[in-house]
Structures are given as C-alpha cells and as structure tokens.
PDB file of C-alpha atoms in Angstrom:
ATOM      1  CA  MET J   1     -20.382  -7.714 -19.184  1.00 78.00           C
ATOM      2  CA  LEU J   2     -21.765  -9.778 -16.313  1.00 87.00           C
ATOM      3  CA  LEU J   3     -20.602  -8.613 -12.884  1.00 88.00           C
ATOM      4  CA  ARG J   4     -20.387 -11.099 -10.013  1.00 91.00           C
ATOM      5  CA  LEU J   5     -20.683  -9.799  -6.423  1.00 94.00           C
ATOM      6  CA  PRO J   6     -19.666 -12.647  -4.109  1.00 95.00           C
ATOM      7  CA  THR J   7     -20.570 -12.461  -0.426  1.00 97.00           C
ATOM      8  CA  SER J   8     -18.396 -15.384   0.681  1.00 97.00           C
ATOM      9  CA  LEU J   9     -14.950 -16.759  -0.091  1.00 97.00           C
ATOM     10  CA  SER J  10     -16.452 -19.914  -1.574  1.00 96.00           C
ATOM     11  CA  GLU J  11     -18.482 -17.842  -4.032  1.00 96.00           C
ATOM     12  CA  ALA J  12     -15.422 -15.787  -4.939  1.00 96.00           C
ATOM     13  CA  ARG J  13     -13.433 -18.969  -5.601  1.00 96.00           C
ATOM     14  CA  GLU J  14     -16.207 -20.246  -7.875  1.00 95.00           C
ATOM     15  CA  HIS J  15     -16.130 -17.024  -9.875  1.00 94.00           C
ATOM     16  CA  LEU J  16     -12.349 -17.226 -10.207  1.00 93.00           C
ATOM     17  CA  ALA J  17     -12.792 -20.724 -11.603  1.00 92.00           C
ATOM     18  CA  GLU J  18     -15.201 -19.184 -14.120  1.00 93.00           C
ATOM     19  CA  GLN J  19     -12.366 -16.862 -15.245  1.00 91.00           C
ATOM     20  CA  ALA J  20     -14.053 -13.769 -13.828  1.00 89.00           C
ATOM     21  CA  VAL J  21     -11.829 -10.688 -14.134  1.00 85.00           C
ATOM     22  CA  PRO J  22     -11.352  -8.966 -10.733  1.00 84.00           C
ATOM     23  CA  VAL J  23     -12.251  -5.267 -10.670  1.00 83.00           C
ATOM     24  CA  GLY J  24     -12.123  -2.654  -7.936  1.00 68.00           C
ATOM     25  CA  GLY J  25     -13.407   0.809  -8.688  1.00 57.00           C
ATOM     26  CA  ALA J  26     -12.516   0.319 -12.394  1.00 56.00           C
ATOM     27  CA  THR J  27     -10.888   3.773 -12.411  1.00 56.00           C
ATOM     28  CA  LEU J  28      -7.818   2.329 -14.150  1.00 59.00           C
ATOM     29  CA  VAL J  29      -9.360  -0.149 -16.597  1.00 61.00           C
ATOM     30  CA  TRP J  30     -12.532   1.549 -17.763  1.00 58.00           C
ATOM     31  CA  ALA J  31     -10.881   3.474 -20.596  1.00 59.00           C
ATOM     32  CA  GLN J  32      -8.983   0.355 -21.666  1.00 67.00           C
ATOM     33  CA  TRP J  33     -12.188  -1.673 -21.765  1.00 66.00           C
ATOM     34  CA  GLN J  34     -13.936   1.005 -23.797  1.00 65.00           C
ATOM     35  CA  ARG J  35     -11.079   0.822 -26.284  1.00 68.00           C
ATOM     36  CA  ASP J  36     -10.413  -2.927 -26.355  1.00 69.00           C
ATOM     37  CA  GLY J  37     -13.752  -4.399 -25.333  1.00 66.00           C
ATOM     38  CA  PHE J  38     -15.304  -5.409 -22.035  1.00 72.00           C
ATOM     39  CA  PRO J  39     -14.695  -8.830 -20.477  1.00 81.00           C
ATOM     40  CA  GLU J  40     -17.615 -11.252 -20.533  1.00 84.00           C
ATOM     41  CA  LEU J  41     -17.401 -11.840 -16.784  1.00 90.00           C
ATOM     42  CA  ALA J  42     -16.042  -9.617 -13.998  1.00 87.00           C
ATOM     43  CA  MET J  43     -16.023  -9.821 -10.212  1.00 90.00           C
ATOM     44  CA  SER J  44     -16.082  -7.131  -7.521  1.00 91.00           C
ATOM     45  CA  LEU J  45     -15.261  -7.823  -3.869  1.00 94.00           C
ATOM     46  CA  ARG J  46     -17.299  -4.906  -2.556  1.00 93.00           C
ATOM     47  CA  ARG J  47     -19.755  -7.237  -0.762  1.00 96.00           C
ATOM     48  CA  LEU J  48     -17.147  -9.649   0.564  1.00 97.00           C
ATOM     49  CA  PRO J  49     -16.609  -9.099   4.326  1.00 97.00           C
ATOM     50  CA  GLU J  50     -12.936 -10.137   4.250  1.00 97.00           C
ATOM     51  CA  ALA J  51     -12.224  -7.458   1.642  1.00 97.00           C
ATOM     52  CA  ASN J  52     -13.987  -4.657   3.508  1.00 97.00           C
ATOM     53  CA  VAL J  53     -12.248  -4.580   6.891  1.00 98.00           C
ATOM     54  CA  LEU J  54     -11.107  -1.174   8.100  1.00 98.00           C
ATOM     55  CA  GLU J  55      -9.424  -1.546  11.482  1.00 97.00           C
ATOM     56  CA  PRO J  56      -6.310  -0.229  13.280  1.00 97.00           C
ATOM     57  CA  GLU J  57      -4.278  -3.204  12.023  1.00 98.00           C
ATOM     58  CA  ALA J  58      -6.150  -4.375   8.921  1.00 98.00           C
ATOM     59  CA  LEU J  59      -7.407  -2.894   5.654  1.00 98.00           C
ATOM     60  CA  GLY J  60      -9.527  -4.620   3.019  1.00 98.00           C
ATOM     61  CA  ALA J  61      -8.802  -4.558  -0.694  1.00 96.00           C
ATOM     62  CA  ALA J  62     -12.324  -3.363  -1.537  1.00 96.00           C
ATOM     63  CA  VAL J  63     -12.191  -0.353   0.799  1.00 97.00           C
ATOM     64  CA  LEU J  64     -12.574   2.903  -1.115  1.00 96.00           C
ATOM     65  CA  LEU J  65      -9.621   5.242  -0.655  1.00 96.00           C
ATOM     66  CA  HIS J  66     -11.717   8.124   0.691  1.00 97.00           C
ATOM     67  CA  ARG J  67     -12.808   5.916   3.625  1.00 97.00           C
ATOM     68  CA  ILE J  68      -9.251   5.412   4.920  1.00 98.00           C
ATOM     69  CA  ASP J  69      -8.995   7.563   8.045  1.00 97.00           C
ATOM     70  CA  ASP J  70      -7.072   7.842  11.299  1.00 96.00           C
ATOM     71  CA  ARG J  71      -8.106   4.368  12.391  1.00 97.00           C
ATOM     72  CA  VAL J  72      -5.040   3.186  10.462  1.00 98.00           C
ATOM     73  CA  PRO J  73      -1.435   4.395  10.969  1.00 98.00           C
ATOM     74  CA  GLU J  74      -0.614   7.929   9.861  1.00 98.00           C
ATOM     75  CA  VAL J  75       1.569   6.809   6.965  1.00 98.00           C
ATOM     76  CA  LEU J  76      -1.295   4.873   5.359  1.00 98.00           C
ATOM     77  CA  HIS J  77      -3.918   7.507   6.077  1.00 98.00           C
ATOM     78  CA  ARG J  78      -1.798  10.280   4.544  1.00 98.00           C
ATOM     79  CA  ALA J  79      -0.833   8.179   1.538  1.00 98.00           C
ATOM     80  CA  ALA J  80      -4.477   7.504   0.697  1.00 97.00           C
ATOM     81  CA  GLY J  81      -5.338  11.191   1.037  1.00 96.00           C
ATOM     82  CA  THR J  82      -2.826  12.203  -1.651  1.00 94.00           C
ATOM     83  CA  ILE J  83      -4.089   9.887  -4.400  1.00 92.00           C
ATOM     84  CA  GLY J  84      -5.821  11.575  -7.318  1.00 87.00           C
ATOM     85  CA  THR J  85      -8.814  13.834  -6.847  1.00 89.00           C
ATOM     86  CA  GLY J  86     -11.672  13.501  -4.410  1.00 93.00           C
ATOM     87  CA  ALA J  87     -13.745  11.891  -7.160  1.00 90.00           C
ATOM     88  CA  VAL J  88     -11.018   9.313  -7.783  1.00 88.00           C
ATOM     89  CA  ARG J  89     -10.692   8.527  -4.073  1.00 93.00           C
ATOM     90  CA  ARG J  90     -14.447   7.949  -3.846  1.00 92.00           C
ATOM     91  CA  ALA J  91     -14.240   5.280  -6.560  1.00 89.00           C
ATOM     92  CA  ALA J  92     -10.750   3.740  -6.372  1.00 90.00           C
ATOM     93  CA  THR J  93      -9.984   0.835  -4.038  1.00 94.00           C
ATOM     94  CA  VAL J  94      -7.015  -0.336  -2.009  1.00 96.00           C
ATOM     95  CA  GLY J  95      -6.585  -3.458  -4.125  1.00 93.00           C
ATOM     96  CA  GLY J  96      -6.815  -1.550  -7.377  1.00 90.00           C
ATOM     97  CA  ASN J  97      -4.106   0.860  -6.248  1.00 92.00           C
ATOM     98  CA  ILE J  98      -1.642  -1.763  -5.023  1.00 93.00           C
ATOM     99  CA  VAL J  99      -2.214  -4.487  -7.616  1.00 91.00           C
ATOM    100  CA  GLY J 100      -3.737  -2.754 -10.626  1.00 80.00           C
ATOM    101  CA  SER J 101      -1.882   0.574 -10.691  1.00 82.00           C
ATOM    102  CA  THR J 102       1.598   1.239 -12.037  1.00 82.00           C
ATOM    103  CA  LEU J 103       1.998   4.076  -9.516  1.00 84.00           C
ATOM    104  CA  ARG J 104       1.011   2.022  -6.434  1.00 90.00           C
ATOM    105  CA  CYS J 105       0.867   5.067  -4.167  1.00 92.00           C
ATOM    106  CA  LEU J 106      -0.149   2.933  -1.167  1.00 96.00           C
ATOM    107  CA  LEU J 107       2.684   0.440  -1.615  1.00 97.00           C
ATOM    108  CA  PRO J 108       5.470   2.424   0.141  1.00 98.00           C
ATOM    109  CA  ALA J 109       3.188   2.969   3.145  1.00 98.00           C
ATOM    110  CA  ALA J 110       2.280  -0.712   3.310  1.00 98.00           C
ATOM    111  CA  LEU J 111       5.937  -1.733   3.012  1.00 98.00           C
ATOM    112  CA  VAL J 112       7.128   0.372   5.949  1.00 98.00           C
ATOM    113  CA  LEU J 113       4.326  -1.145   8.034  1.00 98.00           C
ATOM    114  CA  ASP J 114       5.822  -4.539   7.144  1.00 97.00           C
ATOM    115  CA  ALA J 115       2.308  -5.473   6.064  1.00 98.00           C
ATOM    116  CA  ARG J 116       1.316  -9.004   5.152  1.00 98.00           C
ATOM    117  CA  ALA J 117      -1.205  -9.681   2.405  1.00 98.00           C
ATOM    118  CA  THR J 118      -4.014 -12.208   2.378  1.00 98.00           C
ATOM    119  CA  VAL J 119      -4.812 -13.233  -1.189  1.00 97.00           C
ATOM    120  CA  LEU J 120      -7.285 -15.582  -2.823  1.00 96.00           C
ATOM    121  CA  ASP J 121      -6.804 -18.181  -5.538  1.00 93.00           C
ATOM    122  CA  ARG J 122      -8.871 -21.145  -6.661  1.00 90.00           C
ATOM    123  CA  ASP J 123      -7.585 -23.232  -3.742  1.00 92.00           C
ATOM    124  CA  GLY J 124      -8.588 -20.650  -1.122  1.00 95.00           C
ATOM    125  CA  PRO J 125      -7.056 -17.749   0.830  1.00 97.00           C
ATOM    126  CA  TYR J 126      -3.454 -17.669   2.000  1.00 97.00           C
ATOM    127  CA  GLU J 127      -0.991 -15.136   3.396  1.00 98.00           C
ATOM    128  CA  THR J 128       2.020 -13.855   1.479  1.00 97.00           C
ATOM    129  CA  ASP J 129       4.263 -10.807   1.206  1.00 96.00           C
ATOM    130  CA  LEU J 130       3.700  -7.683  -0.833  1.00 96.00           C
ATOM    131  CA  ALA J 131       6.519  -8.429  -3.259  1.00 94.00           C
ATOM    132  CA  GLU J 132       4.715 -11.568  -4.419  1.00 95.00           C
ATOM    133  CA  VAL J 133       1.380  -9.752  -4.639  1.00 95.00           C
ATOM    134  CA  VAL J 134       2.836  -7.090  -6.912  1.00 93.00           C
ATOM    135  CA  ALA J 135       4.917  -9.484  -9.029  1.00 93.00           C
ATOM    136  CA  LYS J 136       2.162 -12.039  -9.606  1.00 92.00           C
ATOM    137  CA  ARG J 137      -0.833  -9.676  -9.468  1.00 90.00           C
ATOM    138  CA  HIS J 138      -2.721 -11.831  -6.986  1.00 92.00           C
ATOM    139  CA  LEU J 139      -6.332 -11.196  -6.032  1.00 94.00           C
ATOM    140  CA  LEU J 140      -5.792  -9.226  -2.827  1.00 96.00           C
ATOM    141  CA  LEU J 141      -8.281  -9.683   0.029  1.00 97.00           C
ATOM    142  CA  ASN J 142      -6.699  -7.532   2.740  1.00 98.00           C
ATOM    143  CA  LEU J 143      -3.551  -6.239   4.412  1.00 98.00           C
ATOM    144  CA  SER J 144      -2.560  -6.624   8.058  1.00 98.00           C
ATOM    145  CA  TRP J 145       0.277  -5.195  10.165  1.00 98.00           C
ATOM    146  CA  ARG J 146       1.385  -4.275  13.662  1.00 97.00           C
ATOM    147  CA  THR J 147       0.859  -0.639  14.582  1.00 97.00           C
ATOM    148  CA  PRO J 148       4.161   1.299  14.640  1.00 97.00           C
ATOM    149  CA  LEU J 149       5.080   3.810  17.325  1.00 95.00           C
ATOM    150  CA  ILE J 150       5.124   6.649  14.796  1.00 96.00           C
ATOM    151  CA  SER J 151       5.146   6.957  11.019  1.00 98.00           C
ATOM    152  CA  GLY J 152       5.403   9.604   8.333  1.00 97.00           C
ATOM    153  CA  TYR J 153       4.674  10.169   4.656  1.00 98.00           C
ATOM    154  CA  TYR J 154       5.924  12.672   2.105  1.00 98.00           C
ATOM    155  CA  LYS J 155       4.822  13.041  -1.510  1.00 97.00           C
ATOM    156  CA  ALA J 156       6.488  15.674  -3.655  1.00 96.00           C
ATOM    157  CA  PRO J 157       4.269  18.211  -5.452  1.00 92.00           C
ATOM    158  CA  ALA J 158       3.568  17.226  -9.051  1.00 85.00           C
ATOM    159  CA  GLU J 159       1.500  18.299 -12.015  1.00 82.00           C
ATOM    160  CA  ALA J 160      -1.320  16.036 -13.176  1.00 75.00           C
ATOM    161  CA  GLY J 161      -0.208  13.846 -16.059  1.00 75.00           C
ATOM    162  CA  GLY J 162       3.483  14.364 -15.337  1.00 82.00           C
ATOM    163  CA  PRO J 163       6.065  11.855 -14.109  1.00 88.00           C
ATOM    164  CA  PRO J 164       5.368  10.057 -10.814  1.00 92.00           C
ATOM    165  CA  PRO J 165       6.309  12.282  -7.872  1.00 95.00           C
ATOM    166  CA  LEU J 166       8.860  11.183  -5.305  1.00 97.00           C
ATOM    167  CA  VAL J 167       7.348   9.408  -2.283  1.00 97.00           C
ATOM    168  CA  VAL J 168       9.117   8.730   1.020  1.00 98.00           C
ATOM    169  CA  ALA J 169       7.356   6.648   3.680  1.00 98.00           C
ATOM    170  CA  THR J 170       8.789   5.967   7.142  1.00 98.00           C
ATOM    171  CA  ALA J 171       7.727   3.995  10.207  1.00 98.00           C
ATOM    172  CA  LEU J 172       9.378   3.341  13.556  1.00 96.00           C
ATOM    173  CA  SER J 173       8.607   0.280  15.681  1.00 95.00           C
ATOM    174  CA  ALA J 174       9.897  -0.985  19.003  1.00 90.00           C
ATOM    175  CA  GLY J 175      12.832  -3.378  18.701  1.00 81.00           C
ATOM    176  CA  GLY J 176      14.872  -5.283  21.232  1.00 73.00           C
ATOM    177  CA  ASP J 177      17.100  -4.035  24.056  1.00 76.00           C
ATOM    178  CA  GLY J 178      15.421  -0.627  24.163  1.00 76.00           C
ATOM    179  CA  ARG J 179      16.216   0.122  20.521  1.00 86.00           C
ATOM    180  CA  TYR J 180      13.934   0.692  17.542  1.00 92.00           C
ATOM    181  CA  ARG J 181      13.465  -0.562  13.997  1.00 94.00           C
ATOM    182  CA  LEU J 182      13.178   2.101  11.303  1.00 96.00           C
ATOM    183  CA  ARG J 183      11.688   1.111   7.954  1.00 97.00           C
ATOM    184  CA  THR J 184      11.820   3.424   4.948  1.00 98.00           C
ATOM    185  CA  ALA J 185      10.380   3.034   1.444  1.00 98.00           C
ATOM    186  CA  VAL J 186      10.979   5.371  -1.483  1.00 98.00           C
ATOM    187  CA  ARG J 187       9.137   5.524  -4.785  1.00 97.00           C
ATOM    188  CA  ASP J 188      11.444   7.155  -7.315  1.00 96.00           C
ATOM    189  CA  GLY J 189       9.806   7.072 -10.727  1.00 93.00           C
ATOM    190  CA  TYR J 190       7.894   3.811 -11.000  1.00 93.00           C
ATOM    191  CA  GLU J 191      10.296   1.844  -8.809  1.00 94.00           C
ATOM    192  CA  VAL J 192      10.027   1.361  -5.051  1.00 96.00           C
ATOM    193  CA  ALA J 193      13.158   0.791  -2.943  1.00 97.00           C
ATOM    194  CA  THR J 194      13.137  -0.181   0.718  1.00 98.00           C
ATOM    195  CA  GLY J 195      15.521  -0.305   3.639  1.00 97.00           C
ATOM    196  CA  SER J 196      15.436  -0.862   7.371  1.00 96.00           C
ATOM    197  CA  THR J 197      17.889  -0.438  10.216  1.00 95.00           C
ATOM    198  CA  GLU J 198      18.053  -0.424  13.987  1.00 91.00           C
ATOM    199  CA  CYS J 199      18.341   2.923  15.714  1.00 86.00           C
ATOM    200  CA  GLY J 200      18.391   4.629  19.076  1.00 77.00           C
ATOM    201  CA  ALA J 201      15.881   6.961  20.587  1.00 67.00           C
ATOM    202  CA  GLY J 202      16.821  10.406  19.323  1.00 66.00           C
ATOM    203  CA  ALA J 203      17.602  12.706  16.429  1.00 66.00           C
ATOM    204  CA  GLU J 204      21.252  12.821  17.513  1.00 67.00           C
ATOM    205  CA  ASP J 205      21.544   9.318  16.045  1.00 76.00           C
ATOM    206  CA  ALA J 206      20.321  10.455  12.618  1.00 85.00           C
ATOM    207  CA  ASP J 207      23.715  10.177  10.898  1.00 89.00           C
ATOM    208  CA  GLU J 208      24.194   6.640  12.175  1.00 90.00           C
ATOM    209  CA  VAL J 209      20.673   5.713  11.048  1.00 92.00           C
ATOM    210  CA  LEU J 210      21.182   7.199   7.593  1.00 93.00           C
ATOM    211  CA  ASP J 211      24.476   5.326   7.236  1.00 93.00           C
ATOM    212  CA  GLY J 212      22.577   2.152   8.066  1.00 94.00           C
ATOM    213  CA  LEU J 213      19.963   2.884   5.421  1.00 96.00           C
ATOM    214  CA  ALA J 214      22.666   3.654   2.852  1.00 95.00           C
ATOM    215  CA  ALA J 215      23.793   0.033   3.159  1.00 96.00           C
ATOM    216  CA  THR J 216      20.326  -1.205   2.097  1.00 97.00           C
ATOM    217  CA  GLY J 217      18.339  -1.000  -1.107  1.00 96.00           C
ATOM    218  CA  LEU J 218      18.128   2.764  -0.593  1.00 97.00           C
ATOM    219  CA  GLY J 219      21.848   3.209  -1.217  1.00 96.00           C
ATOM    220  CA  PRO J 220      21.610   3.767  -5.018  1.00 96.00           C
ATOM    221  CA  LEU J 221      19.038   6.556  -4.729  1.00 97.00           C
ATOM    222  CA  PRO J 222      19.961   9.806  -6.498  1.00 96.00           C
ATOM    223  CA  PRO J 223      21.193  12.706  -4.310  1.00 96.00           C
ATOM    224  CA  ALA J 224      17.904  14.619  -4.400  1.00 95.00           C
ATOM    225  CA  ALA J 225      15.977  11.609  -3.136  1.00 97.00           C
ATOM    226  CA  ARG J 226      18.598  10.925  -0.452  1.00 96.00           C
ATOM    227  CA  ASP J 227      18.203  14.504   0.780  1.00 96.00           C
ATOM    228  CA  VAL J 228      14.461  13.968   1.232  1.00 97.00           C
ATOM    229  CA  VAL J 229      15.090  10.680   3.029  1.00 97.00           C
ATOM    230  CA  ARG J 230      17.489  12.477   5.380  1.00 95.00           C
ATOM    231  CA  ARG J 231      14.906  15.151   6.145  1.00 96.00           C
ATOM    232  CA  GLU J 232      12.073  12.678   6.694  1.00 96.00           C
ATOM    233  CA  VAL J 233      14.122  10.307   8.860  1.00 95.00           C
ATOM    234  CA  THR J 234      15.510  13.136  10.979  1.00 93.00           C
ATOM    235  CA  GLY J 235      12.025  14.531  11.446  1.00 93.00           C
ATOM    236  CA  LEU J 236      10.690  11.145  12.525  1.00 94.00           C
ATOM    237  CA  LEU J 237      13.451  10.742  15.085  1.00 91.00           C
ATOM    238  CA  ARG J 238      12.728  14.225  16.442  1.00 90.00           C
ATOM    239  CA  ARG J 239       9.097  13.246  16.872  1.00 89.00           C
ATOM    240  CA  LEU J 240      10.264  10.214  18.832  1.00 84.00           C
ATOM    241  CA  ASP J 241      12.273  12.560  21.088  1.00 76.00           C
ATOM    242  CA  GLY J 242       9.103  14.474  21.830  1.00 66.00           C
ATOM    243  CA  ARG J 243       7.014  11.476  22.888  1.00 62.00           C
TER     244      ARG J 243
END
C-alpha cells in the first residue's frame, strides 16, 4: 500500500482523483484490511494544515482524540475523553470517529454545537452540515461552531464489546429577547436523535423546556433515555442559574 501525505488542498485533490482511500488513525479499518486486502493507494491528512486545527471554535479531522482539551467546549472535550482506551485515543482521529465509525461518539457533541463541516472533493473544499457528511461519507477537513454559554455530556457506563452505551449531549446558547437556545442530542443504540427549543434562564423552566424537546425528534425516545435527558437538561439549567 502506498500512503500519500498531502500538505496542501491541491495535493489532496490530486490524490482523490487518483482514487486514494482516506485513512485517519486506521484503528477501525486495519483488521478489515488484514482480512480483505490492503488498498493500493491511501491518503492521510495528518500533514494538511486545514485538517489539524485545534482552536476554541474549530477542530480538524486529522486531530488525534487524545489532543482534544479544554480549548474546545466542554461537551466536545468530554466526549473525546470517553472514547476507547488511552491507546485508541492516541491513534484515532476526529474524522475517523465521525465519518468512519458506526458509533460516532463525537457526533452528538458536534450536533449540539450546531457545528458546520468543511469537506473536500475533487472540485475543492466546501461547507455542509453534519447530516450530509455522515450520509455521504465525505472527506472531512474540519468542524467549526460558535462557542455555547455552557454544555454538558453524559455517557452511560458500558462493558467493552457490548451494545453502544446511551449518550446525551447538551449545549445552551444565547438567543433573542433575553432567552436561550437549548440543543440536545441523544445516541440510543446506533441512532442519534436531536432536538432544540427556546428556554428561559433557570431550572424552574425545566418542565417547559422538556415539553418543548418532546415535540422534536427526541419525542420517541424510550422512557429510560427520556429520564436521562430530563436529568441532564435540568442540571444544565441549574448551572446557568449559578453563572
């Protein structure tokens, strides 16, 4: 297997035209390649500047998970810290987790940040939403977002090799007229559901907020998952009270 390491977008586009297979840390595909055979040509973005940003409002696809720290919002930092073992986090990348993984542990966090994705095809880079990235498995360059006021992340305990644990991600941003916008994303099994609603400034509004979320894509969640959403949303609103 020949591995290309582009240092510019023009080089990366050339390698895509050559049918190079994008790889991140290869933590997900290595066993498959050993079984089915390695591709003739692969491409890593680890030397591409656009794929290596790590800033308060941007995160590159080639960034290793263990490097994600408190420069990014809490929800994203905590999500990265729960993925696999330390050895996995030192090899796996943001792009591999969101595009290449069936678990997509970072996806709920990125969704509540209302993140936009910059992707690359043979015609060049362009911006799109995360739903398209996941559905079409685009070559992800980076994510960008606006920093929320506060955010939170919960991942249920789980045994290695078992079913995907429940994930609840939340983020609260300033809205209009002194109100706020609450975004929530839940991974239940392999599916991710999202919802957002306006809310006031305190935990006393929790019931109203939860009613608003129940009218979104979070409505069909099973009771156990709804209970966790209630706890996480109420806790986020209490944190807002204490600011």
